[in-house]
Amino acid sequence: MKAHERRKEILSLLGNSSAPIPAGVLSERFAVSRQVIVQDIAILRANGYDVISTNRGYYIGGAIRAQRVFKCRHRLDELVEEAEIIIDRGGRVEDVFVNHRVYGRISARLDLITRTHAEELHRSLVSGASKPLMSVTDGYHYHTVSAESEAALDDIESALRQRGFLIEI
């Protein structure tokens, strides 16, 4: 298969996937090295394609149009529940950030799009290796959430408010 054909197929796979696809999976699929896939992604980006890289793999950006920032507060043991409220209503938890009084805004990209992603994040935080950002602000934190429509974001906002996780800004 020629390189331009492989890149075309990579775009098709990423565009039709509901979850990020790791470079290793792509390299196996096309029988090339991970480095070749990384180079293909760089070329696709240089040609104007919005390919997003995460620790879970690649996905095509731009498919989700509406975004909103929610200020939340909860305990660590409620993290999965908060994420599931968002995910089950068609949302994607793009990031988490806090506004620290000394250090300013501290953020981390999350890209939580499935319940499994939320559970993996929770497991890694309760293992004690790292603390969640919200621990430095007494549980207060913000999420950028994206969804296919403002109506979906309204539904997410309502559910977070009803559960008591939403703090009015």
XYZ file of N, CA and C in Angstrom:
507
model
N 0.844 -1.175 0.000
C 0.000 0.000 0.000
C 0.890 1.240 0.000
N 0.528 2.188 -0.812
C 1.294 3.434 -0.896
C 0.955 4.332 0.296
N 1.895 5.215 0.624
C 1.752 6.076 1.802
C 0.491 6.926 1.735
N 0.188 7.518 0.586
C -1.001 8.373 0.505
C -2.278 7.555 0.677
N -2.279 6.300 0.237
C -3.448 5.428 0.437
C -3.603 5.085 1.921
N -2.476 4.814 2.574
C -2.503 4.506 4.009
C -3.050 5.701 4.795
N -2.587 6.894 4.466
C -3.059 8.086 5.173
C -4.551 8.300 4.955
N -5.019 8.036 3.748
C -6.451 8.152 3.452
C -7.256 7.162 4.311
N -6.736 5.938 4.438
C -7.415 4.939 5.265
C -7.349 5.288 6.751
N -6.211 5.864 7.171
C -6.099 6.310 8.569
C -7.177 7.347 8.860
N -7.346 8.308 7.980
C -8.399 9.319 8.158
C -9.776 8.672 8.242
N -10.018 7.697 7.404
C -11.305 7.010 7.409
C -11.529 6.283 8.732
N -10.512 5.559 9.195
C -10.632 4.838 10.467
C -10.882 5.799 11.627
N -10.102 6.878 11.677
C -10.256 7.843 12.763
C -11.618 8.525 12.697
N -12.053 8.853 11.504
C -13.337 9.528 11.337
C -14.527 8.673 11.700
N -14.386 7.352 11.572
C -15.494 6.442 11.852
C -15.432 5.823 13.235
N -14.416 6.180 14.012
C -14.251 5.601 15.340
C -14.882 6.500 16.396
N -15.515 5.878 17.386
C -16.105 6.644 18.481
C -15.109 6.851 19.615
N -13.918 6.265 19.490
C -12.886 6.396 20.526
C -11.536 6.602 19.849
N -10.587 7.196 20.568
C -9.249 7.358 19.994
C -8.639 6.009 19.613
N -7.830 6.000 18.567
C -7.162 4.781 18.111
C -5.663 4.930 18.376
N -5.091 4.017 19.167
C -3.657 4.106 19.467
C -2.791 3.894 18.226
N -1.604 4.501 18.225
C -0.664 4.351 17.118
C -0.282 2.893 16.924
N -0.158 2.139 18.008
C 0.180 0.717 17.904
C -0.855 -0.077 17.136
N -2.119 0.245 17.350
C -3.201 -0.430 16.622
C -3.115 -0.088 15.139
N -2.878 1.180 14.844
C -2.753 1.595 13.443
C -1.539 0.938 12.787
N -0.424 0.865 13.519
C 0.779 0.273 12.932
C 0.563 -1.209 12.629
N -0.141 -1.921 13.517
C -0.462 -3.331 13.242
C -1.394 -3.462 12.044
N -2.391 -2.609 12.005
C -3.374 -2.662 10.916
C -2.727 -2.476 9.553
N -1.726 -1.588 9.470
C -1.099 -1.279 8.189
C 0.282 -1.930 8.030
N 0.694 -2.740 8.992
C 1.968 -3.466 8.942
C 3.151 -2.514 8.723
N 3.153 -1.433 9.500
C 4.258 -0.476 9.481
C 4.631 -0.179 10.930
N 5.725 0.510 11.128
C 6.152 0.850 12.493
C 5.300 1.985 13.063
N 5.351 2.120 14.384
C 4.662 3.239 15.036
C 5.211 4.557 14.522
N 6.518 4.612 14.276
C 7.125 5.843 13.787
C 6.537 6.256 12.442
N 6.253 5.297 11.588
C 5.625 5.613 10.295
C 4.240 6.219 10.533
N 3.503 5.670 11.478
C 2.172 6.208 11.798
C 2.308 7.635 12.332
N 3.258 7.869 13.227
C 3.485 9.213 13.768
C 3.804 10.190 12.638
N 4.612 9.762 11.695
C 4.935 10.613 10.546
C 3.698 10.858 9.674
N 2.886 9.812 9.485
C 1.643 9.972 8.711
C 0.730 11.002 9.369
N 0.618 10.923 10.687
C -0.233 11.870 11.418
C 0.305 13.290 11.239
N 1.621 13.451 11.315
C 2.231 14.780 11.128
C 1.928 15.320 9.730
N 1.988 14.473 8.731
C 1.697 14.894 7.362
C 0.223 15.254 7.215
N -0.654 14.469 7.831
C -2.094 14.787 7.777
C -2.368 16.142 8.428
N -1.734 16.394 9.566
C -1.906 17.695 10.237
C -1.383 18.831 9.364
N -0.227 18.609 8.735
C 0.356 19.636 7.859
C -0.545 19.936 6.669
N -1.359 18.947 6.297
C -2.303 19.129 5.190
C -3.661 19.645 5.658
N -3.740 20.061 6.927
C -4.944 20.722 7.412
C -5.953 19.851 8.128
N -5.666 18.581 8.310
C -6.608 17.717 9.025
C -6.427 17.898 10.528
N -7.542 17.976 11.245
C -7.534 18.195 12.686
C -7.430 16.857 13.408
N -6.226 16.280 13.431
C -5.995 15.010 14.115
C -5.477 15.340 15.512
N -6.212 14.897 16.508
C -5.891 15.166 17.901
C -5.152 13.958 18.474
N -4.101 14.223 19.232
C -3.319 13.168 19.869
C -3.598 13.178 21.364
N -3.898 12.008 21.917
C -4.102 11.864 23.359
C -3.274 10.685 23.842
N -3.263 10.467 25.139
C -2.554 9.306 25.661
C -3.276 8.004 25.332
N -4.487 8.082 24.799
C -5.238 6.896 24.392
C -5.195 6.668 22.890
N -4.616 7.612 22.157
C -4.537 7.455 20.708
C -4.958 8.711 19.979
N -5.270 8.547 18.704
C -5.625 9.655 17.828
C -7.117 9.659 17.537
N -7.645 10.865 17.327
C -9.018 11.000 16.843
C -9.113 12.273 16.015
N -10.168 12.347 15.238
C -10.395 13.523 14.398
C -11.149 14.551 15.220
N -10.601 15.752 15.310
C -11.267 16.838 16.031
C -12.315 17.485 15.153
N -13.050 18.381 15.734
C -14.021 19.147 14.975
C -15.384 18.496 14.846
N -15.501 17.210 15.179
C -16.783 16.547 15.032
C -17.760 16.995 16.122
N -17.222 17.386 17.263
C -18.058 17.844 18.363
C -17.980 19.359 18.374
N -19.111 20.022 18.270
C -19.112 21.464 18.050
C -19.332 22.312 19.296
N -20.204 21.917 20.152
C -20.565 22.753 21.294
C -19.658 22.453 22.491
N -19.252 23.514 23.191
C -18.425 23.360 24.393
C -18.935 24.273 25.488
N -18.746 23.819 26.713
C -19.122 24.630 27.865
C -18.199 24.275 29.017
N -17.920 25.247 29.871
C -17.113 25.012 31.068
C -18.064 24.915 32.257
N -17.886 23.854 33.044
C -18.690 23.647 34.243
C -17.777 23.708 35.459
N -18.211 24.443 36.471
C -17.494 24.462 37.744
C -18.163 23.441 38.647
N -17.367 22.534 39.177
C -17.916 21.435 39.960
C -17.193 21.299 41.295
N -17.839 20.547 42.177
C -17.208 20.197 43.447
C -17.791 18.877 43.907
N -16.888 17.976 44.266
C -17.277 16.678 44.808
C -16.059 16.023 45.428
N -16.272 14.861 46.016
C -15.175 14.083 46.607
C -14.560 13.185 45.531
N -13.365 12.682 45.795
C -12.684 11.798 44.857
C -13.526 10.556 44.551
N -14.203 10.028 45.572
C -14.997 8.818 45.334
C -16.236 9.082 44.467
N -16.515 10.331 44.145
C -17.642 10.674 43.270
C -17.188 11.043 41.853
N -15.880 10.934 41.593
C -15.332 11.312 40.293
C -15.958 10.515 39.153
N -16.083 9.211 39.304
C -16.645 8.375 38.237
C -18.101 8.740 38.003
N -18.844 8.968 39.060
C -20.251 9.342 38.912
C -20.392 10.649 38.127
N -19.565 11.634 38.448
C -19.592 12.904 37.722
C -19.312 12.667 36.230
N -18.276 11.901 35.930
C -17.920 11.632 34.534
C -19.030 10.874 33.814
N -19.649 9.917 34.492
C -20.723 9.136 33.860
C -21.943 9.998 33.554
N -22.230 10.961 34.413
C -23.334 11.880 34.135
C -23.074 12.582 32.805
N -21.846 13.009 32.603
C -21.481 13.725 31.375
C -21.463 12.784 30.174
N -20.768 11.666 30.301
C -20.594 10.723 29.196
C -21.919 10.106 28.763
N -22.748 9.715 29.732
C -24.025 9.057 29.405
C -24.991 9.977 28.674
N -24.743 11.272 28.723
C -25.597 12.240 28.028
C -24.938 12.761 26.752
N -23.929 12.038 26.282
C -23.297 12.380 25.013
C -22.162 13.375 25.101
N -21.669 13.641 26.303
C -20.585 14.598 26.470
C -19.221 13.951 26.492
N -18.233 14.778 26.307
C -16.831 14.370 26.393
C -16.170 15.315 27.390
N -15.507 14.763 28.401
C -14.780 15.580 29.365
C -13.411 15.862 28.747
N -13.272 17.069 28.212
C -12.049 17.428 27.504
C -10.871 17.615 28.449
N -11.119 18.303 29.566
C -10.023 18.612 30.485
C -10.547 18.840 31.885
N -9.615 19.052 32.784
C -9.916 19.490 34.141
C -8.938 20.616 34.436
N -9.428 21.648 35.128
C -8.511 22.698 35.551
C -8.987 23.304 36.847
N -8.025 23.881 37.552
C -8.309 24.582 38.803
C -7.669 25.956 38.710
N -8.202 26.869 39.489
C -7.608 28.200 39.600
C -6.964 28.296 40.969
N -5.663 28.118 40.989
C -4.898 28.147 42.229
C -4.559 29.596 42.557
N -4.672 29.969 43.818
C -4.440 31.363 44.212
C -3.000 31.809 44.037
N -2.065 30.891 44.055
C -0.662 31.247 43.883
C -0.185 30.954 42.463
N -0.492 29.761 41.972
C 0.045 29.317 40.684
C -0.839 29.647 39.487
N -2.031 30.156 39.730
C -2.944 30.456 38.625
C -3.639 29.210 38.113
N -3.953 29.222 36.835
C -4.689 28.106 36.241
C -3.749 26.924 36.010
N -4.157 25.759 36.534
C -3.430 24.509 36.341
C -4.406 23.561 35.645
N -4.005 22.990 34.523
C -4.937 22.155 33.769
C -4.297 20.864 33.297
N -5.157 19.920 32.976
C -4.720 18.642 32.413
C -5.770 18.179 31.412
N -5.322 17.684 30.288
C -6.213 17.144 29.261
C -6.686 15.772 29.724
N -7.992 15.485 29.594
C -8.535 14.197 30.021
C -9.057 13.355 28.855
N -9.851 13.948 27.987
C -10.466 13.217 26.870
C -11.229 11.985 27.341
N -12.096 12.151 28.335
C -12.913 11.035 28.820
C -14.150 10.922 27.937
N -14.261 9.806 27.230
C -15.418 9.624 26.344
C -16.177 8.332 26.616
N -15.637 7.483 27.495
C -16.341 6.255 27.860
C -16.285 6.083 29.373
N -17.183 5.258 29.886
C -17.171 4.944 31.309
C -15.840 4.300 31.710
N -15.291 3.488 30.839
C -14.018 2.822 31.116
C -12.909 3.841 31.328
N -12.882 4.901 30.510
C -11.875 5.950 30.688
C -11.996 6.573 32.074
N -13.225 6.838 32.502
C -13.438 7.451 33.821
C -12.976 6.513 34.928
N -13.276 5.236 34.785
C -12.866 4.266 35.799
C -11.344 4.127 35.851
N -10.684 4.160 34.683
C -9.215 4.088 34.647
C -8.598 5.297 35.346
N -9.148 6.480 35.083
C -8.645 7.692 35.738
C -8.799 7.572 37.248
N -9.964 7.138 37.695
C -10.216 7.003 39.127
C -9.242 6.011 39.760
N -9.048 4.867 39.112
C -8.112 3.864 39.648
C -6.700 4.438 39.781
N -6.273 5.195 38.790
C -4.915 5.747 38.853
C -4.791 6.794 39.960
N -5.868 7.524 40.236
C -5.808 8.539 41.293
C -5.896 7.934 42.689
N -6.718 6.896 42.872
C -6.840 6.305 44.204
C -5.653 5.410 44.536
N -4.845 5.075 43.539
C -3.655 4.255 43.806
C -2.652 5.013 44.663
N -2.797 6.340 44.713
C -1.914 7.148 45.542
C -0.694 7.681 44.814
N -0.491 7.254 43.568
C 0.678 7.726 42.819
C 0.588 9.222 42.540
N -0.616 9.707 42.338
C -0.844 11.132 42.074
C -2.124 11.569 42.757
N -2.239 12.847 42.967
C -3.445 13.427 43.559
C -4.208 14.168 42.465
N -5.527 14.203 42.560
C -6.300 14.956 41.576
C -6.096 16.458 41.766
N -6.225 17.212 40.689
C -6.072 18.665 40.785
C -7.027 19.267 41.802
N -8.228 18.725 41.898
C -9.219 19.293 42.806
C -8.776 19.217 44.263
N -7.775 18.391 44.559
C -7.318 18.276 45.951
C -6.628 19.547 46.428
N -6.126 20.384 45.521
C -5.466 21.624 45.933
C -6.449 22.783 46.086
N -7.717 22.547 45.718
C -8.724 23.612 45.820
C -9.972 23.121 46.554
N -9.766 22.227 47.516
C -10.854 21.745 48.363
C -12.004 21.146 47.550
N -11.685 20.466 46.480
C -12.704 19.794 45.670
C -13.255 20.613 44.523
N -12.995 21.910 44.517
C -13.481 22.765 43.423
C -12.615 22.567 42.183
N -13.258 22.442 41.038
C -12.528 22.288 39.781
C -13.469 22.608 38.623
N -12.894 22.749 37.456
C -13.652 23.056 36.244
C -13.407 21.963 35.212
N -14.419 21.727 34.394
C -14.265 20.836 33.249
C -14.731 21.559 32.001
N -13.962 21.439 30.927
C -14.462 21.815 29.614
C -15.122 20.563 29.076
N -16.400 20.682 28.746
C -17.178 19.555 28.246
C -17.655 19.899 26.843
N -17.551 18.949 25.942
C -18.046 19.158 24.592
C -19.121 18.125 24.287
N -20.007 18.491 23.361
C -21.087 17.598 22.938
C -21.532 18.022 21.549
N -22.409 17.247 20.965
C -22.846 17.531 19.599
C -23.781 18.728 19.504
N -24.364 19.142 20.633
C -25.314 20.255 20.560
C -25.386 20.984 21.895
N -25.903 22.197 21.837
C -26.143 22.963 23.060
C -27.206 22.273 23.911
N -28.161 21.622 23.265
C -29.211 20.913 24.008
C -28.601 19.796 24.862
N -27.631 19.082 24.315
C -26.956 18.027 25.084
C -26.215 18.638 26.274
N -25.564 19.783 26.056
C -24.877 20.460 27.159
C -25.863 20.943 28.207
N -27.024 21.403 27.782
C -28.065 21.810 28.732
C -28.495 20.627 29.598
N -28.643 19.453 28.974
C -29.029 18.232 29.688
C -27.944 17.851 30.702
N -26.683 17.942 30.297
C -25.562 17.634 31.185
C -25.549 18.607 32.358
N -25.714 19.886 32.057
C -25.721 20.904 33.111
C -26.830 20.646 34.122
N -28.017 20.331 33.624
C -29.157 20.052 34.495
C -28.887 18.850 35.401
N -28.311 17.781 34.825
C -28.040 16.576 35.601
C -26.958 16.825 36.660
N -25.923 17.579 36.307
C -24.885 17.915 37.289
C -25.458 18.762 38.416
N -26.333 19.701 38.069
C -26.970 20.555 39.067
C -27.853 19.717 39.995
N -28.651 18.829 39.396
C -29.565 17.997 40.181
C -28.804 17.108 41.160
N -27.642 16.603 40.752
C -26.841 15.735 41.610
C -26.079 16.528 42.682
N -25.995 17.835 42.505
C -25.304 18.669 43.482
C -23.832 18.860 43.184
N -23.384 18.473 42.016
C -21.985 18.633 41.626
C -21.687 20.008 41.033
N -22.683 20.662 40.490
C -22.475 21.919 39.776
C -22.447 23.104 40.742
N -21.450 23.932 40.567
C -21.344 25.179 41.328
C -21.667 26.299 40.346
N -22.607 27.150 40.689
C -22.981 28.240 39.793
C -21.848 29.252 39.709
N -21.491 29.621 38.501
C -20.397 30.566 38.280
C -20.957 31.982 38.284
